[in-house]
């Protein structure tokens, strides 16, 4: 047993529920990044990137070149605006199920 | 009416991993080891020996001599090498036996476990990898400009042993919004996580509760802006801006740990404060000590919870909770072979917690507590 990998079927089902369920694809309006988004409420946002999307985002790419520090991990403002647009357009449903 | 349709939820306590995380681990302030004497540090299920050789280099080896198991931490530094107290075998920082004073020659196979070292921000870091890879300098924590200069107070460094908990409990805090209210007595008004590659970050703004006497996060006169990033499995830099009655102080908190056994770890934290302009050294030192005290108290509040809780592999979450599952998925990358790291463990993930409802409920609760307190004070006789 090498790690924490959950083994019980129920725990695996929870893992899937909390990490994968109800993610909706949203494309950035400024670059080729496509991420998966979930909105449990107006103020909540969950954004799942892929390696492909990450490398398409120039904003994050620029920050990777700079020195490390407190600001390098912030979200990309353009993507956030794109997500807000998609929510306004009704492409991302807003609301939670049973705590997820 | 009892609900018979929903089965009782089981608590999956999982299995504790049999290996320790891959990555950089901080052993403490480099200056603490630079006295020409051997030092013992418990870590990774064994004891390590740390010493500074005559050449000024800091070295870290497994603490037990490969000859007959003597305790090198009780030995002596001779030149650049550590000498075993049992038979005086001399070991170099490269892990090789350099000399056996009574022997014709040193066996070619005389090599012990060594750890690559880096001094960063005044702290001694070592690379640990169960697979035995070369140290990855790309994933070192960043250098902190100005810290270690006279613009900041020197590190105030503290160590605490934690028994009965796996260090993942400490990591879980990164995603745990609500515990800041209940355990640390603060309102987290804004809370966001970003996990990306080998880093995991928590952005938080909080304000102390007026109904508790808690220091640290819980001082009602202070608001906090906090950015805390884990660089790998065990080393976190926390940039804090504390606004105390309009007086803003920049604090850098390093929070790191060394796993010592399957269910124990040594927590270390250090605090350095940007010296406010116009204040004398003594006042700066006093401010630094106050912050050290209050954030130290904060850790003790966590420890009290860890020492009594059980491990939970399947946390049950509500809408106001942070992304615990995604955080643990990120953390898992350090416990599998490099070849087994899955994309989802390192793919960027962002999560903004909705703190609006929680704060509404909490403010109502605090108002009620304050009203109760006022009522009981009014009812008590004045001379009591």
CSV table of C-alpha atoms in Angstrom, one decimal:
chain,number,residue,atom,x,y,z
A,1,UNK,CA,0.0,0.0,0.0
A,2,UNK,CA,1.9,3.0,-1.3
A,3,UNK,CA,-0.4,5.8,-0.5
A,4,UNK,CA,-3.7,7.2,0.8
A,5,UNK,CA,-5.5,6.0,-2.3
A,6,UNK,CA,-9.1,5.3,-1.1
A,7,UNK,CA,-10.1,1.7,-1.4
A,8,UNK,CA,-13.7,1.4,-0.3
A,9,UNK,CA,-16.2,1.6,-3.1
A,10,UNK,CA,-18.3,4.2,-1.2
A,11,UNK,CA,-15.3,6.5,-0.6
A,12,UNK,CA,-14.4,6.2,-4.3
A,13,UNK,CA,-18.0,7.2,-5.2
A,14,UNK,CA,-17.6,10.3,-2.9
A,15,UNK,CA,-14.3,11.2,-4.4
A,16,UNK,CA,-15.9,11.1,-7.9
A,17,UNK,CA,-19.0,13.1,-6.6
A,18,UNK,CA,-16.9,15.9,-5.1
A,19,UNK,CA,-14.2,16.1,-7.8
A,20,UNK,CA,-16.0,15.3,-11.1
A,21,UNK,CA,-19.8,15.7,-10.9
A,22,UNK,CA,-21.5,18.5,-12.7
A,23,UNK,CA,-18.5,20.1,-14.2
A,24,UNK,CA,-19.4,22.2,-17.2
A,25,UNK,CA,-16.9,23.1,-19.9
A,26,UNK,CA,-16.2,26.8,-20.3
A,27,UNK,CA,-13.9,28.3,-23.0
A,28,UNK,CA,-11.8,31.4,-22.3
A,29,UNK,CA,-12.9,34.3,-24.5
A,30,UNK,CA,-9.2,35.4,-24.9
A,31,UNK,CA,-7.2,32.3,-25.4
A,32,UNK,CA,-7.6,28.6,-26.3
A,33,UNK,CA,-8.0,27.4,-22.7
A,34,UNK,CA,-11.0,25.3,-22.0
A,35,UNK,CA,-11.7,24.5,-18.3
A,36,UNK,CA,-14.4,22.7,-16.4
A,37,UNK,CA,-16.5,24.8,-14.0
A,38,UNK,CA,-19.0,24.2,-11.3
A,39,UNK,CA,-21.1,26.9,-9.5
A,40,UNK,CA,-22.8,25.8,-6.3
A,41,UNK,CA,-24.0,29.4,-5.7
A,42,UNK,CA,-23.4,32.9,-7.0
A,43,UNK,CA,-20.3,33.3,-4.9
A,44,UNK,CA,-18.9,29.8,-5.2
A,45,UNK,CA,-16.8,28.7,-8.2
A,46,UNK,CA,-14.8,25.6,-8.8
A,47,UNK,CA,-12.4,25.5,-11.8
A,48,UNK,CA,-10.7,22.4,-13.0
A,49,UNK,CA,-7.9,23.0,-15.4
A,50,UNK,CA,-6.1,20.5,-17.6
A,51,UNK,CA,-2.4,20.6,-18.6
A,52,UNK,CA,-3.5,21.6,-22.1
A,53,UNK,CA,-5.6,24.6,-20.9
A,54,UNK,CA,-2.8,25.6,-18.5
A,55,UNK,CA,-0.3,25.8,-21.3
A,56,UNK,CA,-2.8,27.8,-23.5
A,57,UNK,CA,-3.2,30.5,-20.8
A,58,UNK,CA,-0.6,33.2,-21.6
A,59,UNK,CA,-1.3,35.1,-18.4
A,60,UNK,CA,-0.3,32.1,-16.2
A,61,UNK,CA,2.6,31.4,-18.6
A,62,UNK,CA,3.9,34.9,-18.1
A,63,UNK,CA,3.8,34.5,-14.3
A,64,UNK,CA,5.7,31.2,-14.5
A,65,UNK,CA,8.6,33.1,-16.0
A,66,UNK,CA,8.8,35.7,-13.2
A,67,UNK,CA,10.3,35.2,-9.7
A,68,UNK,CA,8.4,33.2,-7.2
A,69,UNK,CA,6.4,34.9,-4.5
A,70,UNK,CA,3.0,35.6,-3.1
A,71,UNK,CA,1.2,36.7,-6.3
A,72,UNK,CA,2.1,34.0,-8.8
A,73,UNK,CA,-0.8,31.7,-7.8
A,74,UNK,CA,-3.6,34.2,-8.4
A,75,UNK,CA,-6.4,33.3,-10.9
A,76,UNK,CA,-6.3,34.6,-14.5
A,77,UNK,CA,-8.6,37.6,-14.6
A,78,UNK,CA,-9.6,36.9,-18.3
A,79,UNK,CA,-10.7,33.4,-17.5
A,80,UNK,CA,-12.6,34.6,-14.5
A,81,UNK,CA,-14.4,37.1,-16.7
A,82,UNK,CA,-15.1,34.4,-19.3
A,83,UNK,CA,-16.7,32.2,-16.6
A,84,UNK,CA,-18.8,35.1,-15.4
A,85,UNK,CA,-20.0,35.6,-19.0
A,86,UNK,CA,-20.9,32.0,-19.3
A,87,UNK,CA,-22.8,32.1,-16.0
A,88,UNK,CA,-24.7,35.1,-17.2
A,89,UNK,CA,-25.5,33.4,-20.5
A,90,UNK,CA,-27.0,30.5,-18.5
A,91,UNK,CA,-24.3,28.0,-19.8
A,92,UNK,CA,-23.3,27.1,-16.2
A,93,UNK,CA,-26.1,26.1,-13.9
A,94,UNK,CA,-25.9,27.7,-10.5
A,95,UNK,CA,-26.9,25.7,-7.4
A,96,UNK,CA,-25.6,22.7,-5.3
A,97,UNK,CA,-27.0,19.3,-4.9
A,98,UNK,CA,-26.4,17.6,-1.5
A,99,UNK,CA,-23.4,19.5,-0.4
A,100,UNK,CA,-21.6,19.3,-3.7
B,1,UNK,CA,-40.3,9.8,12.8
B,2,UNK,CA,-36.8,8.3,12.2
B,3,UNK,CA,-35.3,8.4,8.8
B,4,UNK,CA,-34.8,4.9,7.7
B,5,UNK,CA,-34.3,5.7,4.0
B,6,UNK,CA,-30.8,7.1,4.5
B,7,UNK,CA,-28.3,4.5,5.7
B,8,UNK,CA,-25.9,5.6,8.5
B,9,UNK,CA,-22.7,6.8,7.0
B,10,UNK,CA,-19.6,4.9,7.8
B,11,UNK,CA,-16.3,6.6,8.7
B,12,UNK,CA,-13.6,5.3,6.4
B,13,UNK,CA,-10.4,5.7,8.4
B,14,UNK,CA,-8.3,4.5,5.5
B,15,UNK,CA,-4.8,3.1,5.9
B,16,UNK,CA,-1.8,5.1,6.9
B,17,UNK,CA,0.8,5.2,4.1
B,18,UNK,CA,3.9,3.2,4.7
B,19,UNK,CA,6.2,5.7,3.1
B,20,UNK,CA,7.1,9.3,3.7
B,21,UNK,CA,6.6,12.1,1.2
B,22,UNK,CA,9.0,13.0,-1.5
B,23,UNK,CA,10.2,16.6,-1.4
B,24,UNK,CA,12.1,19.2,0.4
B,25,UNK,CA,11.8,19.2,4.2
B,26,UNK,CA,13.1,21.9,6.5
B,27,UNK,CA,15.1,20.7,9.6
B,28,UNK,CA,15.3,24.1,11.2
B,29,UNK,CA,17.3,27.3,11.2
B,30,UNK,CA,20.7,26.7,9.6
B,31,UNK,CA,22.4,28.7,12.3
B,32,UNK,CA,21.2,26.2,14.9
B,33,UNK,CA,23.4,23.5,13.4
B,34,UNK,CA,26.5,25.6,12.8
B,35,UNK,CA,28.4,25.1,16.0
B,36,UNK,CA,30.7,22.3,15.0
B,37,UNK,CA,28.7,19.7,17.0
B,38,UNK,CA,26.5,16.8,15.8
B,39,UNK,CA,22.8,17.4,16.1
B,40,UNK,CA,20.0,14.8,16.2
B,41,UNK,CA,16.8,15.4,14.2
B,42,UNK,CA,14.1,12.7,14.2
B,43,UNK,CA,12.6,12.2,10.7
B,44,UNK,CA,11.4,9.6,8.2
B,45,UNK,CA,11.2,6.9,10.8
B,46,UNK,CA,14.8,7.3,11.9
B,47,UNK,CA,17.2,9.7,13.4
B,48,UNK,CA,19.3,12.0,11.3
B,49,UNK,CA,22.6,13.5,12.2
B,50,UNK,CA,23.3,17.1,11.2
B,51,UNK,CA,26.7,18.8,11.5
B,52,UNK,CA,28.8,21.6,10.0
B,53,UNK,CA,32.2,20.5,8.9
B,54,UNK,CA,35.4,22.5,9.2
B,55,UNK,CA,34.7,23.5,5.6
B,56,UNK,CA,31.5,25.3,6.7
B,57,UNK,CA,29.2,22.9,4.8
B,58,UNK,CA,26.1,21.6,6.5
B,59,UNK,CA,25.7,17.8,6.2
B,60,UNK,CA,22.9,15.4,6.9
B,61,UNK,CA,23.2,11.6,7.1
B,62,UNK,CA,21.2,8.8,8.6
B,63,UNK,CA,22.1,9.0,12.3
B,64,UNK,CA,23.2,5.4,12.7
B,65,UNK,CA,26.7,4.1,11.8
B,66,UNK,CA,26.6,1.4,9.1
B,67,UNK,CA,29.4,-0.4,10.9
B,68,UNK,CA,27.8,-1.6,14.2
B,69,UNK,CA,24.9,0.9,14.5
B,70,UNK,CA,26.5,3.4,16.7
B,71,UNK,CA,24.6,6.7,17.3
B,72,UNK,CA,26.4,9.3,15.2
B,73,UNK,CA,24.5,12.1,16.9
B,74,UNK,CA,26.5,11.3,20.0
B,75,UNK,CA,29.7,11.3,18.1
B,76,UNK,CA,32.1,14.1,17.4
B,77,UNK,CA,32.9,16.3,14.4
B,78,UNK,CA,36.5,15.7,13.3
B,79,UNK,CA,37.6,18.0,10.5
B,80,UNK,CA,34.9,17.8,7.9
B,81,UNK,CA,33.6,14.4,9.1
B,82,UNK,CA,31.4,13.0,11.7
B,83,UNK,CA,33.1,10.3,13.9
B,84,UNK,CA,31.1,7.5,15.5
B,85,UNK,CA,31.4,7.2,19.3
B,86,UNK,CA,31.5,3.4,19.0
B,87,UNK,CA,34.6,2.7,16.9
B,88,UNK,CA,35.5,6.2,15.5
B,89,UNK,CA,34.5,5.4,11.9
B,90,UNK,CA,34.6,8.8,10.1
B,91,UNK,CA,31.7,9.6,7.7
B,92,UNK,CA,31.7,12.4,5.1
B,93,UNK,CA,28.8,14.6,4.0
B,94,UNK,CA,28.7,12.7,0.7
B,95,UNK,CA,27.7,9.5,2.6
B,96,UNK,CA,31.0,7.7,2.2
B,97,UNK,CA,33.2,6.4,5.0
B,98,UNK,CA,36.4,8.4,4.8
B,99,UNK,CA,38.5,6.8,7.4
B,100,UNK,CA,38.6,4.0,9.9
B,101,UNK,CA,41.6,4.9,12.2
B,102,UNK,CA,42.4,1.3,13.1
B,103,UNK,CA,41.9,-0.3,9.7
B,104,UNK,CA,44.2,-1.0,6.8
B,105,UNK,CA,41.6,0.2,4.3
B,106,UNK,CA,38.0,1.4,4.2
B,107,UNK,CA,35.6,-1.1,2.6
B,108,UNK,CA,34.5,0.1,-0.8
B,109,UNK,CA,30.9,-0.5,0.1
B,110,UNK,CA,31.0,1.8,3.1
B,111,UNK,CA,28.3,4.2,2.1
B,112,UNK,CA,25.4,5.4,4.2
B,113,UNK,CA,22.1,7.3,3.5
B,114,UNK,CA,22.8,10.9,2.9
B,115,UNK,CA,20.5,13.8,2.2
B,116,UNK,CA,21.1,16.6,-0.2
B,117,UNK,CA,21.0,19.9,1.6
B,118,UNK,CA,20.1,23.5,0.6
B,119,UNK,CA,20.1,26.6,2.9
B,120,UNK,CA,17.2,28.7,1.9
B,121,UNK,CA,15.9,31.8,3.8
B,122,UNK,CA,18.3,30.9,6.6
B,123,UNK,CA,16.8,27.4,7.0
B,124,UNK,CA,18.3,24.0,6.3
B,125,UNK,CA,16.3,22.0,3.8
B,126,UNK,CA,16.9,18.4,2.8
B,127,UNK,CA,15.6,16.4,-0.1
B,128,UNK,CA,13.8,13.1,0.8
B,129,UNK,CA,12.7,10.6,-1.8
B,130,UNK,CA,11.9,6.9,-1.1
B,131,UNK,CA,12.9,6.3,-4.7
B,132,UNK,CA,16.3,7.8,-4.1
B,133,UNK,CA,16.1,10.4,-6.9
B,134,UNK,CA,18.5,13.4,-7.1
B,135,UNK,CA,17.3,16.5,-5.4
B,136,UNK,CA,14.9,18.6,-7.6
B,137,UNK,CA,16.0,22.2,-7.2
B,138,UNK,CA,13.1,23.4,-9.4
B,139,UNK,CA,10.6,22.8,-6.6
B,140,UNK,CA,12.4,24.6,-3.8
B,141,UNK,CA,10.5,27.2,-2.0
B,142,UNK,CA,11.3,30.7,-3.3
B,143,UNK,CA,13.8,33.0,-1.7
B,144,UNK,CA,12.2,35.7,0.4
B,145,UNK,CA,13.6,39.0,-0.5
B,146,UNK,CA,14.4,41.3,2.4
B,147,UNK,CA,13.7,38.6,5.0
B,148,UNK,CA,17.1,37.9,6.6
B,149,UNK,CA,18.0,41.6,6.0
B,150,UNK,CA,17.7,44.4,8.6
B,151,UNK,CA,14.3,45.2,7.2
B,152,UNK,CA,12.8,42.2,9.0
B,153,UNK,CA,13.1,40.9,12.5
B,154,UNK,CA,15.2,37.7,12.7
B,155,UNK,CA,13.3,34.4,12.5
B,156,UNK,CA,11.6,33.5,15.8
B,157,UNK,CA,11.7,29.7,15.4
B,158,UNK,CA,9.7,27.1,17.3
B,159,UNK,CA,9.3,23.3,17.3
B,160,UNK,CA,6.6,21.1,18.5
B,161,UNK,CA,6.2,17.3,18.4
B,162,UNK,CA,2.8,16.0,17.4
B,163,UNK,CA,1.9,12.4,18.2
B,164,UNK,CA,-1.1,10.3,17.1
B,165,UNK,CA,-1.8,12.1,13.9
B,166,UNK,CA,-0.6,11.8,10.3
B,167,UNK,CA,0.8,15.1,8.9
B,168,UNK,CA,-2.0,15.1,6.4
B,169,UNK,CA,-4.2,16.6,9.2
B,170,UNK,CA,-2.0,19.7,9.0
B,171,UNK,CA,-2.3,19.8,5.2
B,172,UNK,CA,-6.1,19.6,5.4
B,173,UNK,CA,-6.2,23.0,7.0
B,174,UNK,CA,-5.4,24.5,3.6
B,175,UNK,CA,-8.9,23.9,2.4
B,176,UNK,CA,-10.7,24.2,5.8
B,177,UNK,CA,-12.6,27.5,5.8
B,178,UNK,CA,-15.0,26.9,8.7
B,179,UNK,CA,-12.4,25.8,11.3
B,180,UNK,CA,-11.1,29.4,11.3
B,181,UNK,CA,-14.3,30.4,13.0
B,182,UNK,CA,-14.6,27.5,15.4
B,183,UNK,CA,-11.0,26.7,16.3
B,184,UNK,CA,-9.2,30.0,15.6
B,185,UNK,CA,-12.1,32.4,16.5
B,186,UNK,CA,-12.1,34.4,13.3
B,187,UNK,CA,-14.6,35.2,10.6
B,188,UNK,CA,-13.1,34.1,7.3
B,189,UNK,CA,-14.7,36.7,5.0
B,190,UNK,CA,-13.0,35.6,1.8
B,191,UNK,CA,-11.5,32.2,1.1
B,192,UNK,CA,-10.0,30.7,-2.0
B,193,UNK,CA,-7.7,27.8,-2.9
B,194,UNK,CA,-5.5,27.2,-5.9
B,195,UNK,CA,-3.6,24.0,-6.4
B,196,UNK,CA,-1.1,23.9,-9.2
B,197,UNK,CA,1.7,21.5,-9.8
B,198,UNK,CA,3.6,21.1,-6.6
B,199,UNK,CA,2.0,24.1,-4.9
B,200,UNK,CA,-1.2,24.5,-2.9
B,201,UNK,CA,-2.3,28.0,-1.9
B,202,UNK,CA,-4.9,29.3,0.4
B,203,UNK,CA,-6.0,33.0,0.1
B,204,UNK,CA,-8.0,34.2,3.1
B,205,UNK,CA,-9.2,37.4,4.6
B,206,UNK,CA,-10.5,37.2,8.1
B,207,UNK,CA,-11.6,39.3,11.0
B,208,UNK,CA,-11.4,38.4,14.7
B,209,UNK,CA,-14.5,37.5,16.7
B,210,UNK,CA,-15.5,40.0,19.3
B,211,UNK,CA,-17.1,37.3,21.6
B,212,UNK,CA,-14.0,35.3,22.3
B,213,UNK,CA,-10.7,36.1,24.0
B,214,UNK,CA,-8.7,34.4,21.4
B,215,UNK,CA,-5.4,35.9,20.3
B,216,UNK,CA,-3.9,35.4,16.8
B,217,UNK,CA,-6.7,35.1,14.2
B,218,UNK,CA,-9.3,35.8,16.9
B,219,UNK,CA,-8.4,39.3,18.0
B,220,UNK,CA,-11.5,41.5,17.3
B,221,UNK,CA,-9.3,44.5,16.6
B,222,UNK,CA,-7.4,42.9,13.8
B,223,UNK,CA,-8.2,41.9,10.2
B,224,UNK,CA,-6.0,39.7,8.3
B,225,UNK,CA,-5.0,39.2,4.7
B,226,UNK,CA,-3.3,35.9,4.3
B,227,UNK,CA,-1.7,34.1,1.3
B,228,UNK,CA,-0.3,30.7,2.3
B,229,UNK,CA,1.4,28.4,-0.2
B,230,UNK,CA,2.7,24.9,0.3
B,231,UNK,CA,5.8,24.3,-1.9
B,232,UNK,CA,5.7,20.6,-1.9
B,233,UNK,CA,4.4,18.4,0.9
B,234,UNK,CA,5.8,20.0,3.9
B,235,UNK,CA,7.0,23.6,3.6
B,236,UNK,CA,4.5,26.5,3.6
B,237,UNK,CA,5.2,30.2,3.3
B,238,UNK,CA,2.4,32.3,4.7
B,239,UNK,CA,2.4,36.0,3.8
B,240,UNK,CA,0.2,37.9,6.3
B,241,UNK,CA,-0.9,41.5,6.4
B,242,UNK,CA,-2.3,42.2,9.8
B,243,UNK,CA,-4.3,45.4,10.2
B,244,UNK,CA,-4.5,46.1,13.9
B,245,UNK,CA,-6.7,49.2,14.5
B,246,UNK,CA,-5.4,50.7,11.3
B,247,UNK,CA,-1.7,49.8,11.9
B,248,UNK,CA,-0.7,47.4,9.2
B,249,UNK,CA,2.1,44.9,9.8
B,250,UNK,CA,3.6,42.5,7.3
B,251,UNK,CA,4.4,39.1,8.8
B,252,UNK,CA,6.0,36.1,7.1
B,253,UNK,CA,5.2,32.8,8.7
B,254,UNK,CA,6.9,29.7,7.7
B,255,UNK,CA,5.1,26.5,8.7
B,256,UNK,CA,6.8,23.3,8.0
B,257,UNK,CA,7.1,19.8,9.4
B,258,UNK,CA,9.1,16.6,9.3
B,259,UNK,CA,7.2,13.3,9.5
B,260,UNK,CA,8.8,11.2,12.2
B,261,UNK,CA,6.7,8.1,12.1
B,262,UNK,CA,3.5,6.8,10.4
B,263,UNK,CA,1.4,8.8,12.9
B,264,UNK,CA,3.7,11.5,14.2
B,265,UNK,CA,5.5,14.5,13.0
B,266,UNK,CA,7.5,17.5,14.2
B,267,UNK,CA,5.8,20.8,13.5
B,268,UNK,CA,8.1,23.8,13.1
B,269,UNK,CA,7.2,27.4,12.5
B,270,UNK,CA,9.1,30.6,12.2
B,271,UNK,CA,8.0,34.2,12.2
B,272,UNK,CA,9.7,37.2,10.7
B,273,UNK,CA,8.1,40.7,10.8
B,274,UNK,CA,8.8,43.6,8.6
B,275,UNK,CA,10.1,46.3,10.9
B,276,UNK,CA,7.6,49.2,10.9
B,277,UNK,CA,9.2,52.4,9.9
B,278,UNK,CA,10.0,54.8,12.7
B,279,UNK,CA,10.0,52.2,15.5
B,280,UNK,CA,13.1,51.3,17.5
B,281,UNK,CA,14.6,47.8,17.5
B,282,UNK,CA,13.2,47.0,20.9
B,283,UNK,CA,9.6,47.8,19.9
B,284,UNK,CA,10.0,45.8,16.6
B,285,UNK,CA,11.3,42.8,18.6
B,286,UNK,CA,8.3,43.2,20.9
B,287,UNK,CA,5.8,43.2,18.0
B,288,UNK,CA,7.5,40.2,16.5
B,289,UNK,CA,7.3,38.3,19.8
B,290,UNK,CA,3.6,39.2,20.1
B,291,UNK,CA,2.8,37.7,16.6
B,292,UNK,CA,5.0,34.7,17.3
B,293,UNK,CA,3.0,34.1,20.5
B,294,UNK,CA,-0.4,34.5,18.9
B,295,UNK,CA,0.3,32.4,15.8
B,296,UNK,CA,1.9,29.8,18.1
B,297,UNK,CA,-1.3,29.8,20.1
B,298,UNK,CA,-3.1,29.2,16.8
B,299,UNK,CA,-1.2,26.0,16.1
B,300,UNK,CA,-1.9,24.8,19.6
B,301,UNK,CA,-5.6,25.3,18.9
B,302,UNK,CA,-5.2,22.9,15.9
B,303,UNK,CA,-3.1,20.4,17.9
B,304,UNK,CA,-5.9,20.0,20.5
B,305,UNK,CA,-8.2,19.0,17.7
B,306,UNK,CA,-5.7,16.6,15.9
B,307,UNK,CA,-4.8,14.8,19.1
B,308,UNK,CA,-8.4,13.8,19.7
B,309,UNK,CA,-9.9,13.3,16.2
B,310,UNK,CA,-9.7,10.2,13.9
B,311,UNK,CA,-8.4,10.1,10.4
B,312,UNK,CA,-11.3,10.4,7.8
B,313,UNK,CA,-10.8,9.1,4.3
B,314,UNK,CA,-14.3,10.0,3.3
B,315,UNK,CA,-15.2,13.5,4.7
B,316,UNK,CA,-18.8,14.4,4.4
B,317,UNK,CA,-19.0,18.0,3.1
B,318,UNK,CA,-21.5,20.8,2.9
B,319,UNK,CA,-21.7,23.6,0.4
B,320,UNK,CA,-19.7,26.0,2.5
B,321,UNK,CA,-16.7,23.6,2.8
B,322,UNK,CA,-13.5,23.9,0.9
B,323,UNK,CA,-12.1,21.4,-1.6
B,324,UNK,CA,-10.8,18.8,0.7
B,325,UNK,CA,-10.9,16.0,-1.8
B,326,UNK,CA,-9.0,18.0,-4.4
B,327,UNK,CA,-6.5,19.0,-1.9
B,328,UNK,CA,-5.8,15.4,-0.9
B,329,UNK,CA,-5.6,14.4,-4.5
B,330,UNK,CA,-2.9,17.1,-4.9
B,331,UNK,CA,-1.1,15.8,-1.7
B,332,UNK,CA,-1.1,12.3,-3.0
B,333,UNK,CA,1.5,13.1,-5.7
B,334,UNK,CA,4.2,13.1,-3.0
B,335,UNK,CA,3.3,9.6,-1.9
B,336,UNK,CA,3.4,7.8,-5.2
B,337,UNK,CA,6.4,6.9,-7.4
B,338,UNK,CA,7.1,9.7,-9.9
B,339,UNK,CA,6.0,7.4,-12.7
B,340,UNK,CA,2.6,7.0,-11.0
B,341,UNK,CA,1.7,10.7,-10.6
B,342,UNK,CA,-1.6,11.1,-12.4
B,343,UNK,CA,-2.5,14.4,-14.3
B,344,UNK,CA,-5.3,15.2,-11.9
B,345,UNK,CA,-2.9,15.3,-9.0
B,346,UNK,CA,-0.9,18.2,-10.5
B,347,UNK,CA,-3.5,19.9,-12.8
B,348,UNK,CA,-4.4,23.4,-11.7
B,349,UNK,CA,-7.5,23.6,-9.7
B,350,UNK,CA,-9.2,26.7,-8.3
B,351,UNK,CA,-12.0,26.9,-5.8
B,352,UNK,CA,-13.7,30.0,-4.3
B,353,UNK,CA,-15.6,29.2,-1.2
B,354,UNK,CA,-18.9,31.0,-0.7
B,355,UNK,CA,-18.5,32.6,2.7
B,356,UNK,CA,-21.6,34.8,2.5
B,357,UNK,CA,-24.2,32.5,4.3
B,358,UNK,CA,-21.7,31.2,6.8
B,359,UNK,CA,-20.8,34.8,7.9
B,360,UNK,CA,-24.5,35.7,8.1
B,361,UNK,CA,-25.1,32.8,10.5
B,362,UNK,CA,-21.9,33.4,12.4
B,363,UNK,CA,-22.5,37.1,13.0
B,364,UNK,CA,-26.0,36.3,14.3
B,365,UNK,CA,-24.4,33.7,16.7
B,366,UNK,CA,-21.8,36.2,17.9
B,367,UNK,CA,-24.4,38.9,18.4
B,368,UNK,CA,-26.4,36.4,20.6
B,369,UNK,CA,-23.3,35.5,22.6
B,370,UNK,CA,-22.5,39.2,23.2
B,371,UNK,CA,-26.1,39.8,24.3
B,372,UNK,CA,-26.0,36.8,26.7
B,373,UNK,CA,-22.7,38.1,28.1
B,374,UNK,CA,-24.1,41.6,28.6
B,375,UNK,CA,-27.3,40.2,30.3
B,376,UNK,CA,-25.3,38.0,32.7
B,377,UNK,CA,-23.0,40.9,33.5
B,378,UNK,CA,-26.0,43.2,34.2
B,379,UNK,CA,-27.5,40.5,36.4
B,380,UNK,CA,-24.3,39.9,38.4
B,381,UNK,CA,-23.9,42.0,41.5
B,382,UNK,CA,-21.5,44.9,40.9
B,383,UNK,CA,-19.0,43.8,43.6
B,384,UNK,CA,-18.8,40.1,42.4
